Coordinates of N, CA and C in Angstrom, one line a residue:
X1 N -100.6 82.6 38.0 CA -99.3 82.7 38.7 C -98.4 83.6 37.9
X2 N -97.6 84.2 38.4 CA -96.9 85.0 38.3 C -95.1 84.5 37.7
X3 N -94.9 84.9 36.8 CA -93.6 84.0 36.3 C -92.7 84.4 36.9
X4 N -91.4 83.8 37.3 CA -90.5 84.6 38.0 C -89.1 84.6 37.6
X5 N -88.7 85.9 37.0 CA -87.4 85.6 36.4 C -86.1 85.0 37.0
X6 N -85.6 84.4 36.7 CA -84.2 83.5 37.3 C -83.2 84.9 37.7
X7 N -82.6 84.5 38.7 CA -81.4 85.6 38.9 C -80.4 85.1 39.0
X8 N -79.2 85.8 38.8 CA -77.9 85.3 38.7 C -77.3 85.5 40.3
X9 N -76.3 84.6 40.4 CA -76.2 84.7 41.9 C -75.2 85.7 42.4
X10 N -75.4 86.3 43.7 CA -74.4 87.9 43.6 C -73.1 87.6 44.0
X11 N -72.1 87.7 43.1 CA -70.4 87.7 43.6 C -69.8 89.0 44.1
X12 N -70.6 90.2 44.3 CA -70.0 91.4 44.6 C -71.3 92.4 44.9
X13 N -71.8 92.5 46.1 CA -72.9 93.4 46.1 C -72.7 94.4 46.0
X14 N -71.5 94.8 46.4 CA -70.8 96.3 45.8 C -70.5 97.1 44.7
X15 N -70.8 95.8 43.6 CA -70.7 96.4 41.9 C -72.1 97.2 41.6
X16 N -72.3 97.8 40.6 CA -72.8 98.5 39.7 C -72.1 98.0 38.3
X17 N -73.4 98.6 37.8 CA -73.0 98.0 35.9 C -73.7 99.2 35.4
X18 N -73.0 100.1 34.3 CA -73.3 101.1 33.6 C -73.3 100.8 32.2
X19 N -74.7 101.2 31.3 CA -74.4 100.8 29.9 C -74.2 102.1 29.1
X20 N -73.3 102.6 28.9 CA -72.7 103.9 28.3 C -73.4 104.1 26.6
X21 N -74.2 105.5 26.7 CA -74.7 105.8 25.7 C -74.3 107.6 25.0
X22 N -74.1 108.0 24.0 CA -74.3 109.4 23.9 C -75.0 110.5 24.6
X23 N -76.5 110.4 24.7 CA -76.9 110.7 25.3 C -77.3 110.6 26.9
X24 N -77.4 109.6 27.2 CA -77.7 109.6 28.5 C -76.5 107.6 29.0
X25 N -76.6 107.4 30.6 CA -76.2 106.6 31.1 C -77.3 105.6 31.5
X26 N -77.1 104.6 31.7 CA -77.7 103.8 32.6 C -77.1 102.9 33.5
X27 N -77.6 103.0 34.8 CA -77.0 102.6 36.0 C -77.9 101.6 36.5
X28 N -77.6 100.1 36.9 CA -77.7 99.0 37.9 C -76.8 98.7 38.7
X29 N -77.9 98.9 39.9 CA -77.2 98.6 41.3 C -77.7 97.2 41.7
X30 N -78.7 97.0 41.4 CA -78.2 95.5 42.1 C -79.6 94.4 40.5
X31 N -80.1 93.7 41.3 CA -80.7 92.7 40.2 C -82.5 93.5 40.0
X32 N -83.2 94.5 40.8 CA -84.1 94.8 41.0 C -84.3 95.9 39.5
X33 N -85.3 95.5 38.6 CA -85.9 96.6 37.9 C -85.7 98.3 38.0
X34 N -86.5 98.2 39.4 CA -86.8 99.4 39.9 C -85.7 100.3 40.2
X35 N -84.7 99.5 40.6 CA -83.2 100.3 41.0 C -82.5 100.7 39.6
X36 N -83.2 100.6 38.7 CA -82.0 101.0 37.8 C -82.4 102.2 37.1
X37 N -81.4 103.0 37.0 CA -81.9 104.8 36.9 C -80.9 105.3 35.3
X38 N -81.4 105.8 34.9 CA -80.4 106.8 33.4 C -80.2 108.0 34.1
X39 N -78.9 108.9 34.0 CA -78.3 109.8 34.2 C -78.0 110.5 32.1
X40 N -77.7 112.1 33.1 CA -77.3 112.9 31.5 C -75.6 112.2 31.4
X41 N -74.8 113.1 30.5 CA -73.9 112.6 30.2 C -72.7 114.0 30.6
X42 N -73.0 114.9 31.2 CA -72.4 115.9 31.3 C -72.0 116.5 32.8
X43 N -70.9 117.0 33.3 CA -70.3 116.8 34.8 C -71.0 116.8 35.5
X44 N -72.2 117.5 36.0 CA -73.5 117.7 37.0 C -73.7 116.2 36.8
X45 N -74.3 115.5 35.8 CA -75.1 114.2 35.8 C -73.6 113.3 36.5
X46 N -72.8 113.6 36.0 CA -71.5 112.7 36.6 C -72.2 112.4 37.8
X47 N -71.7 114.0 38.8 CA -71.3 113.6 40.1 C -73.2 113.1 40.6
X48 N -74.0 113.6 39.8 CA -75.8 112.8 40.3 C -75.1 111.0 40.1
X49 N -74.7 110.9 39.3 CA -74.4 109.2 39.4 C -73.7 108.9 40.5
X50 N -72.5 109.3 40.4 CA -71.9 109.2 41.5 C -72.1 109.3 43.2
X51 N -73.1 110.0 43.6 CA -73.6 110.0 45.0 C -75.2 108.9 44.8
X52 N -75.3 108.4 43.2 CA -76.4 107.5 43.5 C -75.6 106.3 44.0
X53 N -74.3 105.8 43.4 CA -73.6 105.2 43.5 C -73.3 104.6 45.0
X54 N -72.8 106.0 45.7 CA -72.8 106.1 47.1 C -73.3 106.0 47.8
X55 N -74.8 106.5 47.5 CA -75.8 105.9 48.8 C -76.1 104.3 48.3
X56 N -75.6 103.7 47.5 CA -76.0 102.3 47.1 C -75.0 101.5 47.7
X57 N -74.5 101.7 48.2 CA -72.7 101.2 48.8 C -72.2 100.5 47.6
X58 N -72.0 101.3 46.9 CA -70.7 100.8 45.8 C -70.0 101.3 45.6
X59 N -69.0 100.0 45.6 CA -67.0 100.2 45.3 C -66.6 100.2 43.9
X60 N -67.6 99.6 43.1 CA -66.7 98.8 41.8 C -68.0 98.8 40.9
X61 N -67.2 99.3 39.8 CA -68.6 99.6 38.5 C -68.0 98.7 37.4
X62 N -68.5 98.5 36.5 CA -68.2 97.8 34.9 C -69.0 98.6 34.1
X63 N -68.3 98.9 33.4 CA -68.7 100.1 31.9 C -68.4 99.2 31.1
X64 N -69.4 99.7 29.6 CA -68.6 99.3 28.7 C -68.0 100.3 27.7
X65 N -67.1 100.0 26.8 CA -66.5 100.7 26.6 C -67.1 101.2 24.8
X66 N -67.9 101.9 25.3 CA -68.5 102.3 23.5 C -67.7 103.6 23.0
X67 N -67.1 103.5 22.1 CA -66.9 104.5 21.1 C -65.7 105.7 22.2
X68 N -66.1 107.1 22.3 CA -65.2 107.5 23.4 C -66.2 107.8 24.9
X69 N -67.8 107.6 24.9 CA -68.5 108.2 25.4 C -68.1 107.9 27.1
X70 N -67.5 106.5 26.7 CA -66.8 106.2 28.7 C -66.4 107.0 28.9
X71 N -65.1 107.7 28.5 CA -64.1 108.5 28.5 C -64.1 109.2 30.0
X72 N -64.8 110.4 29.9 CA -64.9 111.3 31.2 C -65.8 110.6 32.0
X73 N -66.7 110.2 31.9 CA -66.7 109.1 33.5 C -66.3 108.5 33.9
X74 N -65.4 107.3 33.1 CA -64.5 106.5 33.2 C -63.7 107.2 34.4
X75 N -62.9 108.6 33.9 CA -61.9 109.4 34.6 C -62.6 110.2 36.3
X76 N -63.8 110.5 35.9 CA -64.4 110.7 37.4 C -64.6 109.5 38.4
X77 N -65.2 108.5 38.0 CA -65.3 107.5 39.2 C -64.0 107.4 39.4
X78 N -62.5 107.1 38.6 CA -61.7 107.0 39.1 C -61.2 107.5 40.1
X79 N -61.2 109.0 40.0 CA -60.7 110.0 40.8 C -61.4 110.4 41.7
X80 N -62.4 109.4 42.6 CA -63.6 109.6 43.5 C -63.2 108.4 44.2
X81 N -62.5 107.3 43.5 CA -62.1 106.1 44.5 C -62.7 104.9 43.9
X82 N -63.8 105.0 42.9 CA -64.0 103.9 42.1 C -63.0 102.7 41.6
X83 N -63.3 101.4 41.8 CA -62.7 100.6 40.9 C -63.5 100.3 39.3
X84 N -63.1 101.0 38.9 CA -63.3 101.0 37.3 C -63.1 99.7 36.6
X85 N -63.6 98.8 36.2 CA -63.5 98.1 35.0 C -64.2 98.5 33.5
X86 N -63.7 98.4 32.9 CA -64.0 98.3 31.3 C -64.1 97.3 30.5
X87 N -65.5 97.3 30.0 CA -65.8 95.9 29.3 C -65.8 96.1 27.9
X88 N -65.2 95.1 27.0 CA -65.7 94.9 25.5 C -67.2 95.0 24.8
X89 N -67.1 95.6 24.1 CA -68.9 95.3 23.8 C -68.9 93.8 23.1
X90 N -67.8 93.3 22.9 CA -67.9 91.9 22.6 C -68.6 91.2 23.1
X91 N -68.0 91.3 24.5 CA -68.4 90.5 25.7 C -69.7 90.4 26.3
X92 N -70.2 92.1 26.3 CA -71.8 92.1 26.4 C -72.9 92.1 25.7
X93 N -72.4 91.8 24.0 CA -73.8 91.9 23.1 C -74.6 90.8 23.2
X94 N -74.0 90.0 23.8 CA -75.2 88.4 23.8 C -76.2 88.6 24.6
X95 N -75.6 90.1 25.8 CA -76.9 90.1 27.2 C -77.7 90.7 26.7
X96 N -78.8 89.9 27.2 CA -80.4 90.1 27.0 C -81.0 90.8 28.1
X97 N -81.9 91.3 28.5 CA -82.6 91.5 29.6 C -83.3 90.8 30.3
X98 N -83.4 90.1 31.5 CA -83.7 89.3 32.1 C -83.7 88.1 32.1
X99 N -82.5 87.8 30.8 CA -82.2 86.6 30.5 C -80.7 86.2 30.9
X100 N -80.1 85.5 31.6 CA -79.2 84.7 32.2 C -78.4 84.4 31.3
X101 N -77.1 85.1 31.3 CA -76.1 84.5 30.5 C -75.0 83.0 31.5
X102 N -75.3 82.1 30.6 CA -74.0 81.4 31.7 C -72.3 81.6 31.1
X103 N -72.0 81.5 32.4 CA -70.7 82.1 32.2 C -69.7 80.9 32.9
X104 N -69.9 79.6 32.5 CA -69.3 78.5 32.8 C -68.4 78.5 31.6
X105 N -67.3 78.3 31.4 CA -65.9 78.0 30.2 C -66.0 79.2 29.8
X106 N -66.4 81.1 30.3 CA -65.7 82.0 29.8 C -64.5 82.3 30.4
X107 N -63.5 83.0 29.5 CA -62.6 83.0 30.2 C -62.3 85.2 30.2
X108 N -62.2 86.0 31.0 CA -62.2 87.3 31.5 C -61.0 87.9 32.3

């Protein structure tokens, strides 16, 4: 049998989650492996995220905010129509991969 990882349940199918690096991005669009794609970090790769973004129907992304590397894409999704949030790396060093954070008594 085949193990099956637990999924978290969806409050926004319209989000995306970007984990901001020097060199390259990475982008989840929804809970699926397969959907999740790295982009470069330089305006061309912007707007390639940005129309991956688009054909995914998403409104609303969460970045986090490492060092200055959000910076300019931060400022593109915005000026495209994105709702931008920015996260602490506080907040997301406990996430694991395919492991379930519960988020009962956080407060955000």
């Amino acid at each position: 049998m085949e193990k099956q990882t637990p999924t978290l349940p969806v409050v926004n199918p319209h989000a995306a989650g970007i984990d901001i690096g020097s060199r390259e991005h990475w982008v989840a669009v929804d809970q699926n492996k397969e959907n999740v794609r790295s982009f470069g970090v330089y305006t061309q790769d912007h707007q390639q995220l940005i129309d991956h973004l688009r054909q995914h129907g998403i409104t609303s992304v969460a970045m986090e905010s490492t060092g200055t590397y959000w910076q300019t894409l931060f400022n593109a999704l915005q000026q495209v129509g994105f709702e931008v949030l920015l996260v602490g790396g506080s907040q997301t060093k406990n996430v694991q991969a395919g492991r379930p954070v519960p988020t009962q008594n956080r407060r955000y």
